[in-house]
Short mmCIF file of C-alpha atoms in Angstrom, two decimals:
data_model
loop_
_atom_site.label_atom_id
_atom_site.label_comp_id
_atom_site.label_asym_id
_atom_site.label_seq_id
_atom_site.Cartn_x
_atom_site.Cartn_y
_atom_site.Cartn_z
CA MET A 1 36.24 8.55 118.74
CA TYR A 2 38.65 10.13 116.66
CA SER A 3 35.90 12.06 114.78
CA CYS A 4 34.14 13.44 117.73
CA ALA A 5 37.58 14.68 119.16
CA LYS A 6 38.35 16.49 115.62
CA LEU A 7 34.83 17.97 115.95
CA VAL A 8 34.91 19.21 119.76
CA SER A 9 38.49 20.86 119.06
CA ASN A 10 37.36 22.74 115.93
CA PRO A 11 38.32 26.47 116.92
CA ALA A 12 35.06 27.43 114.94
CA LEU A 13 32.59 25.53 117.29
CA VAL A 14 34.49 26.52 120.33
CA ARG A 15 34.43 30.20 119.66
CA GLY A 16 30.30 29.90 118.68
CA GLY A 17 30.07 27.49 121.66
CA VAL A 18 26.20 26.20 122.14
CA CYS A 19 24.71 28.49 119.89
CA LEU A 20 26.48 26.81 116.99
CA LEU A 21 25.10 23.35 118.03
CA SER A 22 21.65 24.52 118.05
CA ARG A 23 21.58 25.26 114.27
CA PRO A 24 19.78 23.14 111.68
CA ALA A 25 22.39 20.57 110.33
CA SER A 26 21.69 21.87 107.03
CA ILE A 27 24.22 24.86 107.77
CA PRO A 28 27.85 24.12 107.05
CA LEU A 29 28.86 24.30 110.71
CA LEU A 30 32.61 24.48 109.92
CA SER A 31 32.64 26.84 107.01
CA TYR A 32 32.30 30.28 109.43
CA THR A 33 35.25 32.16 110.49
CA GLY A 34 33.44 35.04 112.17
CA LEU A 35 30.02 34.89 113.75
CA ARG A 36 28.11 37.75 114.49
CA THR A 37 25.67 37.61 117.07
CA GLU A 38 22.43 38.36 114.93
CA GLN A 39 23.48 35.32 112.70
CA LEU A 40 23.33 32.96 116.09
CA MET A 41 19.92 34.31 117.02
CA PRO A 42 17.24 32.27 116.26
CA ALA A 43 14.18 33.35 114.11
CA PRO A 44 11.16 33.72 115.88
CA ALA A 45 8.44 31.15 115.71
CA ARG A 46 4.85 31.47 114.53
CA GLY A 47 2.47 30.43 117.13
CA ILE A 48 -0.11 27.89 116.25
CA GLN A 49 -2.90 29.14 114.35
CA SER A 50 -6.07 27.31 113.96
CA SER A 51 -8.01 27.45 110.69
CA VAL A 52 -11.32 26.50 109.21
CA THR A 53 -9.25 23.96 107.03
CA CYS A 54 -7.53 22.48 110.24
CA ARG A 55 -10.50 22.47 111.84
CA ASP A 56 -12.04 20.44 108.83
CA ILE A 57 -9.12 17.85 108.57
CA ASP A 58 -9.50 17.22 112.28
CA THR A 59 -13.13 16.54 111.73
CA ALA A 60 -12.82 14.29 108.90
CA ALA A 61 -10.19 12.33 110.79
CA LYS A 62 -12.75 12.00 113.49
CA PHE A 63 -15.43 10.44 111.22
CA ILE A 64 -12.89 8.02 109.48
CA GLY A 65 -11.50 7.00 113.14
CA ALA A 66 -15.06 6.43 114.61
CA GLY A 67 -16.03 4.42 111.28
CA ALA A 68 -13.01 2.09 111.60
CA ALA A 69 -13.79 1.42 115.32
CA THR A 70 -17.09 0.80 113.99
CA VAL A 71 -16.15 -2.33 112.12
CA GLY A 72 -15.12 -4.09 115.03
CA VAL A 73 -18.93 -4.40 116.01
CA ALA A 74 -19.57 -6.17 112.74
CA GLY A 75 -16.73 -8.68 113.40
CA SER A 76 -18.72 -9.04 116.89
CA GLY A 77 -21.80 -9.73 115.11
CA ALA A 78 -20.23 -12.51 112.89
CA GLY A 79 -18.13 -13.90 116.23
CA ILE A 80 -21.60 -14.46 117.74
CA GLY A 81 -22.73 -16.04 114.59
CA THR A 82 -19.84 -18.49 114.53
CA VAL A 83 -20.15 -19.16 118.44
CA PHE A 84 -24.13 -20.13 118.05
CA GLY A 85 -23.34 -22.30 114.66
CA SER A 86 -20.63 -24.08 116.21
CA LEU A 87 -22.90 -25.05 119.34
CA ILE A 88 -25.76 -26.13 116.72
CA ILE A 89 -23.00 -28.25 114.63
CA GLY A 90 -21.64 -29.49 118.08
CA TYR A 91 -24.88 -30.33 119.31
CA ALA A 92 -25.80 -32.56 116.53
CA ARG A 93 -22.67 -34.50 116.54
CA ASN A 94 -22.65 -35.42 120.11
CA PRO A 95 -26.11 -34.64 121.90
CA SER A 96 -24.78 -35.82 125.23
CA LEU A 97 -22.60 -32.79 125.77
CA LYS A 98 -25.53 -30.66 125.62
CA GLN A 99 -24.68 -28.57 128.83
CA GLN A 100 -21.18 -28.40 128.49
CA LEU A 101 -21.39 -26.91 124.97
CA PHE A 102 -23.88 -24.63 125.86
CA SER A 103 -21.84 -23.46 128.67
CA TYR A 104 -18.78 -22.97 126.47
CA ALA A 105 -21.22 -21.04 123.82
CA ILE A 106 -22.35 -18.31 126.25
CA LEU A 107 -19.07 -17.70 127.57
CA GLY A 108 -17.99 -17.55 123.61
CA PHE A 109 -20.98 -15.20 123.18
CA ALA A 110 -20.11 -12.96 126.19
CA LEU A 111 -16.86 -12.69 125.10
CA SER A 112 -17.20 -11.44 121.66
CA GLU A 113 -19.94 -9.25 122.58
CA ALA A 114 -18.04 -7.51 125.07
CA MET A 115 -15.62 -6.79 122.17
CA GLY A 116 -18.24 -5.46 119.96
CA LEU A 117 -19.51 -3.09 123.07
CA PHE A 118 -15.67 -2.20 123.65
CA CYS A 119 -15.08 -1.12 119.94
CA LEU A 120 -18.76 0.77 120.05
CA MET A 121 -17.21 2.69 122.84
CA VAL A 122 -14.05 3.66 121.45
CA ALA A 123 -16.03 5.04 118.17
CA PHE A 124 -18.15 7.16 120.80
CA LEU A 125 -14.85 8.34 122.41
CA ILE A 126 -13.15 9.32 119.29
CA LEU A 127 -16.50 10.94 118.07
CA PHE A 128 -17.60 13.20 121.27
CA ALA A 129 -14.52 13.19 123.45
CA MET A 130 -11.60 14.52 121.33
#
């Protein structure tokens, strides 16, 4: 608290006002004794310019993102294989639970397939909507 009060009560900051506080922190604020208005005016900002290189980088990022989202489709295929493999093993161990095991397998298949379709949808959104 003492350092805040000392900073606010500094005469250089009081003379410079808010313009001093808007300058970058790399400039030593307390070393200025007399400030001119030219020094306080910020430099004009450059507009964002789109170039061929920036567009190429954006296109590459789209393809990388779509490829990463497509990996989820492969995960969905592995999940479906695991679900039906477990169905066969469960049916071989206890044939009397055929109906209940099959309903669980269909539920697992539907959830795995939905996740794969969601990943594919995200890949297409990255490619064509952005």
